[in-house]
CSV table of C-alpha atoms in Angstrom, one decimal:
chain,number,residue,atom,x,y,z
A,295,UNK,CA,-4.4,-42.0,57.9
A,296,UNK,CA,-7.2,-40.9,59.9
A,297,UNK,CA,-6.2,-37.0,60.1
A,298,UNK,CA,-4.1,-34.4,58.6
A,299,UNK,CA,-1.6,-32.9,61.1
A,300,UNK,CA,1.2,-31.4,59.1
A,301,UNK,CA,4.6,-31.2,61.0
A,302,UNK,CA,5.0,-27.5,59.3
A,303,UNK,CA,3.1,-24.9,61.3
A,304,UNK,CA,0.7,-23.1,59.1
A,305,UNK,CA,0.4,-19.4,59.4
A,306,UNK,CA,-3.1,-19.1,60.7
A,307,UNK,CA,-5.5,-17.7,57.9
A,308,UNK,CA,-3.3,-18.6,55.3
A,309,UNK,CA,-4.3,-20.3,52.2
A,310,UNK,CA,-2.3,-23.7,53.2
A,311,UNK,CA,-3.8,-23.4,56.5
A,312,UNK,CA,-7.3,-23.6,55.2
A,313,UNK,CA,-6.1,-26.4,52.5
A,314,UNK,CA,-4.4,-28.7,55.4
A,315,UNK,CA,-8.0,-27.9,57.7
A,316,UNK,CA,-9.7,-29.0,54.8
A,317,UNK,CA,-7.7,-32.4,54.1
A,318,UNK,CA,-8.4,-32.7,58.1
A,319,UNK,CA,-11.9,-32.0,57.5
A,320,UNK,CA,-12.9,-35.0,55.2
A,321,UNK,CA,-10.9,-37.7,56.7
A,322,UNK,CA,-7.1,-37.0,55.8
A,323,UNK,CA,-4.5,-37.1,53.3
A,324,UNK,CA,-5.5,-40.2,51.8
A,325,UNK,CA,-9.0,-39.4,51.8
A,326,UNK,CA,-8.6,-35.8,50.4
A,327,UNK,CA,-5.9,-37.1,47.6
A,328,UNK,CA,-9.5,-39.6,46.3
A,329,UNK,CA,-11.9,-37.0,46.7
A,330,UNK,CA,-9.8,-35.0,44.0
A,331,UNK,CA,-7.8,-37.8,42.1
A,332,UNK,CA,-4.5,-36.8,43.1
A,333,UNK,CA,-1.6,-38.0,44.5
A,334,UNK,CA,-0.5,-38.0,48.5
A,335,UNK,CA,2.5,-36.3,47.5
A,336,UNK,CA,0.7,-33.6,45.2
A,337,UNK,CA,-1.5,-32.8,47.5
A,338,UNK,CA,0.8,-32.4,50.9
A,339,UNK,CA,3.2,-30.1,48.1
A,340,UNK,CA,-0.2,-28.6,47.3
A,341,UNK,CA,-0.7,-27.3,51.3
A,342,UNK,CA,3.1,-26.9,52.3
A,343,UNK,CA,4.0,-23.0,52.6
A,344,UNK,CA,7.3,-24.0,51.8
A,345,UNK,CA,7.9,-25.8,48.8
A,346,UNK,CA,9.7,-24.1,46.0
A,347,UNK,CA,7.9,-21.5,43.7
A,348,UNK,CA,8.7,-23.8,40.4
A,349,UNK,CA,7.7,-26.6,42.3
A,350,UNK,CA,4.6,-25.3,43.7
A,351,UNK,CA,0.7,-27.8,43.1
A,352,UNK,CA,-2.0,-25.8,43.1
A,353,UNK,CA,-5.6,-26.8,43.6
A,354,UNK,CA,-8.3,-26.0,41.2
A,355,UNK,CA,-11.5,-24.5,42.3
A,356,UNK,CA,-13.5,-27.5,41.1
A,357,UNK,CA,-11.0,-29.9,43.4
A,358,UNK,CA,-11.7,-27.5,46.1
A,359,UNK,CA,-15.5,-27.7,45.3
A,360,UNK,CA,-15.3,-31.5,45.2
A,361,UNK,CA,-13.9,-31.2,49.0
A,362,UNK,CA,-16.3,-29.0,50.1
A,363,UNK,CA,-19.0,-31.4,49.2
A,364,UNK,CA,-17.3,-34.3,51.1
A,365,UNK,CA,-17.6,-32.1,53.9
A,366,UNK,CA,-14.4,-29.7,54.1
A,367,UNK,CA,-16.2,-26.4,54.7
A,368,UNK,CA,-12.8,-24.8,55.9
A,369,UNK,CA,-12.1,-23.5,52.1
A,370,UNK,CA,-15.6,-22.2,52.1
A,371,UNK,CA,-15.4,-20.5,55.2
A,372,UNK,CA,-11.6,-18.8,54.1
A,373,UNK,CA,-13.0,-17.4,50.8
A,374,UNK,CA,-16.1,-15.8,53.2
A,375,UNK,CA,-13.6,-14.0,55.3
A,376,UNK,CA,-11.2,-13.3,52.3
A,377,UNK,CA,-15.0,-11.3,50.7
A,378,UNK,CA,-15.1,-9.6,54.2
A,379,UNK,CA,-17.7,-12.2,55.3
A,380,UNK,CA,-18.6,-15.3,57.2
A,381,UNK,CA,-19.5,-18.5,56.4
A,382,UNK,CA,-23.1,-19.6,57.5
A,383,UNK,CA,-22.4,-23.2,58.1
A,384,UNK,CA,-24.9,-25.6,56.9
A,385,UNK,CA,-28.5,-26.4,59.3
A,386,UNK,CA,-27.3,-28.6,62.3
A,387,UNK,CA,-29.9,-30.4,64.5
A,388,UNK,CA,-32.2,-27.8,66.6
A,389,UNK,CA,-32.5,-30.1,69.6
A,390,UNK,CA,-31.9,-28.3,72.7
A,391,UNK,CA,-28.7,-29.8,73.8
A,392,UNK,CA,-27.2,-28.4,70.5
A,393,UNK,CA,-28.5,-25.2,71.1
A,394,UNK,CA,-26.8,-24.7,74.3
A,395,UNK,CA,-23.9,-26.4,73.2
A,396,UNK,CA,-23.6,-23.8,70.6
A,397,UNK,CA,-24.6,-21.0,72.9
A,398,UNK,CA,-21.9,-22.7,75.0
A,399,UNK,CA,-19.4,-22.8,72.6
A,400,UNK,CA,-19.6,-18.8,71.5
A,401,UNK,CA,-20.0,-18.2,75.0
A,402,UNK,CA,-16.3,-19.6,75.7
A,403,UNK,CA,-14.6,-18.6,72.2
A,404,UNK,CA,-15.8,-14.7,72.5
A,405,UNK,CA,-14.5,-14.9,76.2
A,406,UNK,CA,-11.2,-15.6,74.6
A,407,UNK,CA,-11.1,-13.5,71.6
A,408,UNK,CA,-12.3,-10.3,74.0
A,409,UNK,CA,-9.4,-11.2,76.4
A,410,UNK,CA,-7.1,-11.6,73.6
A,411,UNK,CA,-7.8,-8.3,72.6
A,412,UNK,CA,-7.5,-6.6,76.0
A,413,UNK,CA,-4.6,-8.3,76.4
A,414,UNK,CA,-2.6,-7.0,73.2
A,415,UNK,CA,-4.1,-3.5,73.7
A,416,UNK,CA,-3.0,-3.3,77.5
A,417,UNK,CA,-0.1,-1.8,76.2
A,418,UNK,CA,-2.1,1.3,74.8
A,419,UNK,CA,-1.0,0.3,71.2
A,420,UNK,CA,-3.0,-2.8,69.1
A,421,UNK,CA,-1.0,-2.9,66.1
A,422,UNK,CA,0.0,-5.4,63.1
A,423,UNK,CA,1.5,-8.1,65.8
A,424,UNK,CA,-1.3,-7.9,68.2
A,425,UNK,CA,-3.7,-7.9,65.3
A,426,UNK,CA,-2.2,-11.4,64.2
A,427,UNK,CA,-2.0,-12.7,67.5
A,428,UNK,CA,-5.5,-12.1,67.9
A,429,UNK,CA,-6.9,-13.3,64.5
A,430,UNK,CA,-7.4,-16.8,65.4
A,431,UNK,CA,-9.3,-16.2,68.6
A,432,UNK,CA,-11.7,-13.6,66.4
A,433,UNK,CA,-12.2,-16.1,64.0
A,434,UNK,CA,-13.1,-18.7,66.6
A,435,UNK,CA,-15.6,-16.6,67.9
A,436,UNK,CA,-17.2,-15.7,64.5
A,437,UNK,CA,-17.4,-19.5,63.5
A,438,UNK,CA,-19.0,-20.1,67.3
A,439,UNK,CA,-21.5,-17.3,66.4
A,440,UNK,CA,-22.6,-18.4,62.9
A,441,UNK,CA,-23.2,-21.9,64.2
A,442,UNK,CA,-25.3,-20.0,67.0
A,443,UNK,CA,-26.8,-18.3,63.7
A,444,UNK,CA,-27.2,-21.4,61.6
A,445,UNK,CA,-29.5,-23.2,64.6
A,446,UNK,CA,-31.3,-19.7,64.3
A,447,UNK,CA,-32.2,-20.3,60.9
A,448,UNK,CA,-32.7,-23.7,60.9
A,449,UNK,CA,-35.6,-23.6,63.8
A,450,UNK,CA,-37.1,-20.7,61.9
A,451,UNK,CA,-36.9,-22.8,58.7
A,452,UNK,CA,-38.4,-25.9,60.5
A,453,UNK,CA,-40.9,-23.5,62.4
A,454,UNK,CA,-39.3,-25.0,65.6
A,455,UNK,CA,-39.7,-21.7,67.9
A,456,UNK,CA,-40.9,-23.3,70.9
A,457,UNK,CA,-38.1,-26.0,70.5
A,458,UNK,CA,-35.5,-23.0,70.5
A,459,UNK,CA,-37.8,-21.1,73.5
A,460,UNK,CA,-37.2,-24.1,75.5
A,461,UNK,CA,-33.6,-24.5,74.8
A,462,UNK,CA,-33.3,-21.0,75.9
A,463,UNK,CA,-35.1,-21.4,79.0
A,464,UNK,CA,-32.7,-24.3,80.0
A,465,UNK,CA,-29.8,-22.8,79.3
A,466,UNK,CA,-30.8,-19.8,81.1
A,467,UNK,CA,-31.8,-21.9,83.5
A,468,UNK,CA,-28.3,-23.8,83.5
A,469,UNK,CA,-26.1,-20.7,83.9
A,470,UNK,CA,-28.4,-19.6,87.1
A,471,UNK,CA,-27.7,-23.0,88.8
């Protein structure tokens, strides 16, 4: 299996939402199940909202460690926004075509999240339902922006300012064309 799409919906922000991300994240549900030495069927009960309270798996924080080091940073970046936080993901490459394809990227996902917002508030009222409605879009955007942040930090980190001075002058130069 080379991905985890569960046939469930998982209500965005949710605890199995980040789980079934994170199974997504390193590989799938045969992958993930290795990573932690579990079963398949554990750990699909383990990120299904609806399974039965007494029959309920739930992960440890040291098999939700061992995922995040294989690379599933979506449990990471749920216990960030669960500390009224963000998740800095980790230094990507600071050449200038990732640059602008992060600037690129929180470009189009703030876009969405402000329309979102508009949208829902037209009516003069932004309550509990538009607040859901609009969650996913927000937290696209923040991811988007700490990826902008994380190239930030690593040019600063690998003293690369005229790398990210050139990046910005092309993608300046980009949006005027």
């Amino acid at each position: 299996m080379t991905g985890f799409r569960p046939t469930k919906p998982r209500r965005h922000g949710s605890l199995h939402a980040a789980l079934s991300i994170a199974i997504d994240q390193v590989g799938g549900l045969e992958d993930a199940a290795d990573i932690i030495q579990r079963s398949t069927n554990w750990l699909y009960t383990a990120a299904d909202p609806d399974v039965e309270r007494r029959k309920k798996a739930t992960l440890s924080f040291e098999e939700a460690r061992a995922l995040s080091r294989a690379g599933a940073t979506a449990l990471a970046e749920d216990l960030s926004l669960q500390a009224g936080g963000v998740f800095l993901p980790p230094a990507p490459d600071t050449a200038p075509a990732a640059i602008q394809a992060a600037l690129a990227s929180y470009a189009k996902e703030s876009g969405e999240a402000l329309a979102m917002v508009i949208q829902r508030a037209a009516d003069g009222d932004f309550d509990r339902l538009d607040a859901e409605a609009a969650m996913k879009e927000i937290d696209e955007a923040l991811k988007a922006l700490m990826g902008v942040r994380a190239l930030a930090v690593a040019a600063i980190e690998a003293d690369a300012a005229p790398v990210a001075r050139a990046a910005s002058r092309a993608f300046a130069a980009s949006v005027r064309a």
